[in-house]
CSV table of C-alpha atoms in Angstrom, one decimal:
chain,number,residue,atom,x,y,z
A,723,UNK,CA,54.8,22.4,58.2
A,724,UNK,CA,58.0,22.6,59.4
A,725,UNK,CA,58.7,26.1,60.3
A,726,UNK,CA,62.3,28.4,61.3
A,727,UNK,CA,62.1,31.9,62.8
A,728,UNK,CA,65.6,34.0,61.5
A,729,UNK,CA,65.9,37.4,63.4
A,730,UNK,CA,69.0,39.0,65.0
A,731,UNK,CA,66.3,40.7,67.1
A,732,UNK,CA,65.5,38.4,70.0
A,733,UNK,CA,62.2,40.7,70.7
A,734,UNK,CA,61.3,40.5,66.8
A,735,UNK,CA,62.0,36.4,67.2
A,736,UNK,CA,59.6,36.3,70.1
A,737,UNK,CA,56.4,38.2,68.9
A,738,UNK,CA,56.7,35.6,65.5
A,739,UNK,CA,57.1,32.3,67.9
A,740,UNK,CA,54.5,33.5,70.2
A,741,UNK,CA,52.2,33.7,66.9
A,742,UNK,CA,52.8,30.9,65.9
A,743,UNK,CA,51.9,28.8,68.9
A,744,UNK,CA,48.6,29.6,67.9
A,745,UNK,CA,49.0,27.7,64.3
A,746,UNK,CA,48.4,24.1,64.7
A,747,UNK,CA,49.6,23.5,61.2
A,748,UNK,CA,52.9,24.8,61.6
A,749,UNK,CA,55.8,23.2,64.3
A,750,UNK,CA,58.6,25.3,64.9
A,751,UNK,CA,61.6,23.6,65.2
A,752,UNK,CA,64.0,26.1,65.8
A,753,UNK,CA,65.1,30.0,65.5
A,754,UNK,CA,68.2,31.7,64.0
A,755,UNK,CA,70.0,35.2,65.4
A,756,UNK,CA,72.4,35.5,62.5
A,757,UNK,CA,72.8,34.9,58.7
A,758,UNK,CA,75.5,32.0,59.2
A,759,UNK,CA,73.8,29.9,62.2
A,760,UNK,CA,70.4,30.4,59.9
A,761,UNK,CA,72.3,28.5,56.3
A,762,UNK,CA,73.4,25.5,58.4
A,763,UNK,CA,70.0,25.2,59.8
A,764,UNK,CA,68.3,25.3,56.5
A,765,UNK,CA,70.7,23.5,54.8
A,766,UNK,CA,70.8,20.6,57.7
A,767,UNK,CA,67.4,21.0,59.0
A,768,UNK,CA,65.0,21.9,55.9
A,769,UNK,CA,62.4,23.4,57.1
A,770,UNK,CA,58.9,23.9,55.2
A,771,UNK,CA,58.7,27.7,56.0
A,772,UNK,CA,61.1,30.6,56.7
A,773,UNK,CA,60.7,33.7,58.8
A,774,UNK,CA,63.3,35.9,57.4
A,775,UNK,CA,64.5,39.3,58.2
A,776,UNK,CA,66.2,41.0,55.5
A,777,UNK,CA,68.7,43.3,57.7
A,778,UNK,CA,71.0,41.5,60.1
A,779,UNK,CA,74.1,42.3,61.2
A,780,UNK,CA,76.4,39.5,59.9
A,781,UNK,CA,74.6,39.4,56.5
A,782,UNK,CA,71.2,40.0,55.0
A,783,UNK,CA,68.8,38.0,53.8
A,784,UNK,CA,69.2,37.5,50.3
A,785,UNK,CA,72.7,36.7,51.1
A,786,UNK,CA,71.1,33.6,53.0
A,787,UNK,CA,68.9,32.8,50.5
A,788,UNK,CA,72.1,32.4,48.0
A,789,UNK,CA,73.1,29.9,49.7
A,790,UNK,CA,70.1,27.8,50.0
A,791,UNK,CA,71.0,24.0,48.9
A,792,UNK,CA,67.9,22.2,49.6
A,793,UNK,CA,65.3,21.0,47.1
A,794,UNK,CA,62.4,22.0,47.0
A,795,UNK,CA,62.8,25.5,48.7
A,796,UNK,CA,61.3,26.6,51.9
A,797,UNK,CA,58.6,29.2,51.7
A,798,UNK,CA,60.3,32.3,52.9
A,799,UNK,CA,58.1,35.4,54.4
A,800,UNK,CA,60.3,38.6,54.6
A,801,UNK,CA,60.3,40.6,58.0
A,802,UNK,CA,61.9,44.5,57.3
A,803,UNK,CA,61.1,47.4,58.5
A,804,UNK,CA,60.8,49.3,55.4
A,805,UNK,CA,59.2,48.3,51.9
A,806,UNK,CA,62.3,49.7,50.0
A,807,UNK,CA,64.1,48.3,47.1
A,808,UNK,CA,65.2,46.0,47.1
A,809,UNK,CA,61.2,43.9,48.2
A,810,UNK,CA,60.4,45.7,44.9
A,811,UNK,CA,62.5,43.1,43.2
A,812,UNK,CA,59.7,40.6,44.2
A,813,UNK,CA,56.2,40.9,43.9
A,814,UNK,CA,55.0,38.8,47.1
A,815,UNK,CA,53.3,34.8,45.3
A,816,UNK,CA,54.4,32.1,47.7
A,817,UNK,CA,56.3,34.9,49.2
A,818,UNK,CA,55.0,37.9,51.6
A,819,UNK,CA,56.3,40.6,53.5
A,820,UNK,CA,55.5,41.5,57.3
A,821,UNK,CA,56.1,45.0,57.8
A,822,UNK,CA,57.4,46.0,61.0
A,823,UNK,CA,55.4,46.8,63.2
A,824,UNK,CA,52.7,44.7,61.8
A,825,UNK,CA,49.7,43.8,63.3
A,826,UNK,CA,48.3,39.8,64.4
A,827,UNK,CA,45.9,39.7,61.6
A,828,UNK,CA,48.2,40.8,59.0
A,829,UNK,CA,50.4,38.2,60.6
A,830,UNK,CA,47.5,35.3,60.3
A,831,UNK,CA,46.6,36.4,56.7
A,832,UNK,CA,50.2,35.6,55.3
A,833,UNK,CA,50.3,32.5,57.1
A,834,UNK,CA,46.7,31.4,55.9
A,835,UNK,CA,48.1,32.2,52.4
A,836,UNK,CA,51.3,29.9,53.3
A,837,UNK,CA,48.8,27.1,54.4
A,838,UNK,CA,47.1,27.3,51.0
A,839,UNK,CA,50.2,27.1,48.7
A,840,UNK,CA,51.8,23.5,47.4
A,841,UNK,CA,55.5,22.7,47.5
A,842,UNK,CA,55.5,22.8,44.0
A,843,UNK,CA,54.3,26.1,43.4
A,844,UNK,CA,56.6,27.3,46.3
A,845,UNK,CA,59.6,25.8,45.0
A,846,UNK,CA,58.5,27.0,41.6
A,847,UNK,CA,58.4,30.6,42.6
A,848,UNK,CA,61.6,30.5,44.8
A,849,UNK,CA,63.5,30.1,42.3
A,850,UNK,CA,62.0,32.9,39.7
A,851,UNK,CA,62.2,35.3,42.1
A,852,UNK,CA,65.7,34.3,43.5
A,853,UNK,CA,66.6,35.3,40.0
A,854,UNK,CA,64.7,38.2,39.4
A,855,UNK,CA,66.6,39.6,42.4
A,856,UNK,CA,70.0,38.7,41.9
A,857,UNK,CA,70.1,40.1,38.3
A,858,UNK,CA,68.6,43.1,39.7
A,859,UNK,CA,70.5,43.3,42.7
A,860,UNK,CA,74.0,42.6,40.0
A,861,UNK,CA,73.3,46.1,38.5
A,862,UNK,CA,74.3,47.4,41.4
A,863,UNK,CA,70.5,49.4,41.3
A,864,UNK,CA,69.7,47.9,45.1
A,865,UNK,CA,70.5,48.9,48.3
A,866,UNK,CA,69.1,46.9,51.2
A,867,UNK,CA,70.6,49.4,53.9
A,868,UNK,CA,70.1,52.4,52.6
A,869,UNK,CA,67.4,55.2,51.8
A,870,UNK,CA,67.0,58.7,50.0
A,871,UNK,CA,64.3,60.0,52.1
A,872,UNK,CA,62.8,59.4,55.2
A,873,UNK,CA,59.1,60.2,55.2
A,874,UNK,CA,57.6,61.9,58.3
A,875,UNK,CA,54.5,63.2,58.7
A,876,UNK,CA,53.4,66.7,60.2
A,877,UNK,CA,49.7,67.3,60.1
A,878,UNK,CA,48.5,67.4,57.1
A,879,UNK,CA,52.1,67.4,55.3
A,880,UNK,CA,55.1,65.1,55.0
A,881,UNK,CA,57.9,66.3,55.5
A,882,UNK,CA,61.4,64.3,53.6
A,883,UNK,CA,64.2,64.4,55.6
A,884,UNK,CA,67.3,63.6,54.2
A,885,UNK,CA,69.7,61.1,55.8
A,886,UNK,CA,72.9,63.0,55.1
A,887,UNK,CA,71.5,66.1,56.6
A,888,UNK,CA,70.6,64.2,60.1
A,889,UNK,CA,73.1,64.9,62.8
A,890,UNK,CA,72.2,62.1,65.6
A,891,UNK,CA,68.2,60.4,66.0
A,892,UNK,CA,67.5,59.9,70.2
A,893,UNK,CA,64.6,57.6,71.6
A,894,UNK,CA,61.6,59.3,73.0
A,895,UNK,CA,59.3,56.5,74.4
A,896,UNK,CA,57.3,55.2,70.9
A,897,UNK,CA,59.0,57.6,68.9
A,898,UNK,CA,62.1,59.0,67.3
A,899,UNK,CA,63.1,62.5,67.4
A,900,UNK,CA,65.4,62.8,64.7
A,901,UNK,CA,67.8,66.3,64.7
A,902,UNK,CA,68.3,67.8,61.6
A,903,UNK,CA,70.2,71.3,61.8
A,904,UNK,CA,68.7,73.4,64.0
A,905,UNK,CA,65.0,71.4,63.6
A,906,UNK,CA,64.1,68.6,65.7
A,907,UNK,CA,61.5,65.6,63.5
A,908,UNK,CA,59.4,63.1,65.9
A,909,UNK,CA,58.8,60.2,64.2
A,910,UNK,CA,56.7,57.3,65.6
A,911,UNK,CA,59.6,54.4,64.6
A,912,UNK,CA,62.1,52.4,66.9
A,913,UNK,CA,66.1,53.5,66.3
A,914,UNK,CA,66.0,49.5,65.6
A,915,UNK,CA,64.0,49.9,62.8
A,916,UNK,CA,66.0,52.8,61.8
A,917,UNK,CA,68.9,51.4,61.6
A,918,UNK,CA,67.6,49.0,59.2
A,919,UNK,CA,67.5,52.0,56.1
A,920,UNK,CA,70.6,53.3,57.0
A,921,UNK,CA,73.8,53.9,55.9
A,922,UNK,CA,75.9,51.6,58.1
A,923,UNK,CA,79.0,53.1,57.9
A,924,UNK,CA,78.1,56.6,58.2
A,925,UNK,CA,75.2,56.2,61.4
A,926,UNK,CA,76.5,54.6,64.0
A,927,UNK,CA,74.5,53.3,67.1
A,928,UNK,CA,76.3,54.5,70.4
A,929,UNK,CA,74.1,53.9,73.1
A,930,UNK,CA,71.0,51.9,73.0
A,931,UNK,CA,68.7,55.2,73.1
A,932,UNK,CA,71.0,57.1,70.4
A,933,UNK,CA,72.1,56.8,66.5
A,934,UNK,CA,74.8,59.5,65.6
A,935,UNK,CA,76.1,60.3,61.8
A,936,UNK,CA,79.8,60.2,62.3
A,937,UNK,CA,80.0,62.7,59.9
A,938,UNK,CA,79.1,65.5,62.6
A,939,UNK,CA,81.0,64.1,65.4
A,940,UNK,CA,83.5,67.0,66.1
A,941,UNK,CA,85.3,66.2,69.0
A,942,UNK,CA,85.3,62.7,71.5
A,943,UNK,CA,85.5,64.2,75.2
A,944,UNK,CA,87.1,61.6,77.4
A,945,UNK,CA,86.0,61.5,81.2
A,946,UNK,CA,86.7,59.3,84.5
A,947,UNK,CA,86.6,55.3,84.2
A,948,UNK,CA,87.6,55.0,80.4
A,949,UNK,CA,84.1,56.7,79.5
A,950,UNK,CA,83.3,59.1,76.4
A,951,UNK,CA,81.6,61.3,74.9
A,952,UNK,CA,80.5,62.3,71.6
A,953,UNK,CA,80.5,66.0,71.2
A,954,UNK,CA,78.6,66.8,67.5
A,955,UNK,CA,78.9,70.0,65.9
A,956,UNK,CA,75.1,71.8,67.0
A,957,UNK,CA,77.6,71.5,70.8
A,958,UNK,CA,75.5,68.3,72.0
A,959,UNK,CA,77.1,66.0,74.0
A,960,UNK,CA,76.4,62.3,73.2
A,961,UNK,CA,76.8,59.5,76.0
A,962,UNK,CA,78.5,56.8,74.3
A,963,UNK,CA,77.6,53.8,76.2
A,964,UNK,CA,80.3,51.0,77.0
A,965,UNK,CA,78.9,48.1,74.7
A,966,UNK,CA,79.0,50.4,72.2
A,967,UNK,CA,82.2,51.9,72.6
A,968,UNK,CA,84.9,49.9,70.8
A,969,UNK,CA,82.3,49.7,67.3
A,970,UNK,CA,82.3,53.5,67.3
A,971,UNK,CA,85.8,54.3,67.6
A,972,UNK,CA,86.4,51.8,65.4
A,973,UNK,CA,84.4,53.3,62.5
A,974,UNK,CA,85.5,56.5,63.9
A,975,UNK,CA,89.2,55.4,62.9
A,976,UNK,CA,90.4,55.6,66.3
């Protein structure tokens, strides 16, 4: 099987290549870091098997599957980081799910159900679900970037912290500590990942350790060589770093 690896994550790209190179069924003959590079390449190169992730930044996944012109279908596994809506529109046949971070023998299970499935049934099922979804996602009932609670455990509760009520999320090694008010969440779960479920236009990634909600930005301090700083309303100061800049001021309307 020919197989293509689609991931705007070049670390996400790698663990699934590396993977595979232990698959003697399945060649890879290329890998995608957009939503546009990844249509031509299906379109042009057909590939047997598709590694999809559902949240990149040009467009997501089920925008790229729209636009799928080949017949039969390539047998697409979804990579996300959270099992929210809009998988729910599918219920995984010749299709699966890897849930980030997922673990090398979830990884060889889906693949051994890949190896076991025809074209036919593939193509077959491509096409219900690529229906199912779109009607679905026509309602206007799905939204692939965007979550009313995030889950967090503490002991033996959970607590369900509410986006709008999150004033920035910072990098801790593993983990996420995630400021709400005057309460600090740790959450074991990469900003990467994070960004995935949220609202785009409202958290912003400034610095490669730091998520802020623009909506508690209060004041942009500006210091020596063109540098800035987010200042939010609990009085923290936010680095904003210089790769980031221009995107945050941007959505910041400056």
């Amino acid at each position: 099987m020919k197989a293509l690896v689609i991931d705007d994550e070049e670390l996400a790209r790698r663990r699934v290549l590396n993977l595979l190179e232990d698959v003697e069924k399945i060649e890879v003959i290329g890998e995608c870091s957009n939503g546009r590079t990844a249509i031509e390449r299906i379109n042009t190169d057909k590939p047997d098997l598709v590694f999809l992730d559902i949240n990149m930044k040009d467009m997501n996944g089920f925008e790229v599957l729209k636009q799928v012109e080949i017949s039969p279908k390539p047998i697409v596994i979804f990579v996300t980081a959270y099992d929210n809506y809009a998988l729910k529109a599918f219920d995984a046949e010749a299709f699966d799910f890897l849930l980030k971070p997922f673990k090398d023998q979830r990884f060889f299970k889906t693949i051994n159900k890949v190896l076991e499935t025809t074209k036919t049934e593939a193509n077959v099922t491509f096409e219900k679900r690529l229906v199912e979804f779109f009607h679905e996602y026509s309602k206007g009932g799905l939204q692939l970037n965007s979550v009313q609670k995030i889950p967090v455990k503490q002991g033996n509760k959970t607590a369900l912290v509410d986006p709008n009520h999150i004033l920035y999320i910072q990098a801790s090694g593993y983990y996420a500590e995630i400021f709400v008010d005057s309460k600090k969440y740790v959450l074991r779960e990469s900003l990467n990942n994070l960004s995935e479920i949220l609202d785009s236009n409202t958290f912003v990634r400034i610095h490669r350790s730091t998520i802020a909600n623009l909506k508690y930005v209060n004041e942009i301090i500006h210091s020596d060589y063109s540098e800035i700083d987010a200042k939010m309303t609990d009085g923290k100061l936010l680095h904003v770093s210089k790769s980031h800049k221009k995107e945050f001021l941007e959505k910041i309307g400056i």
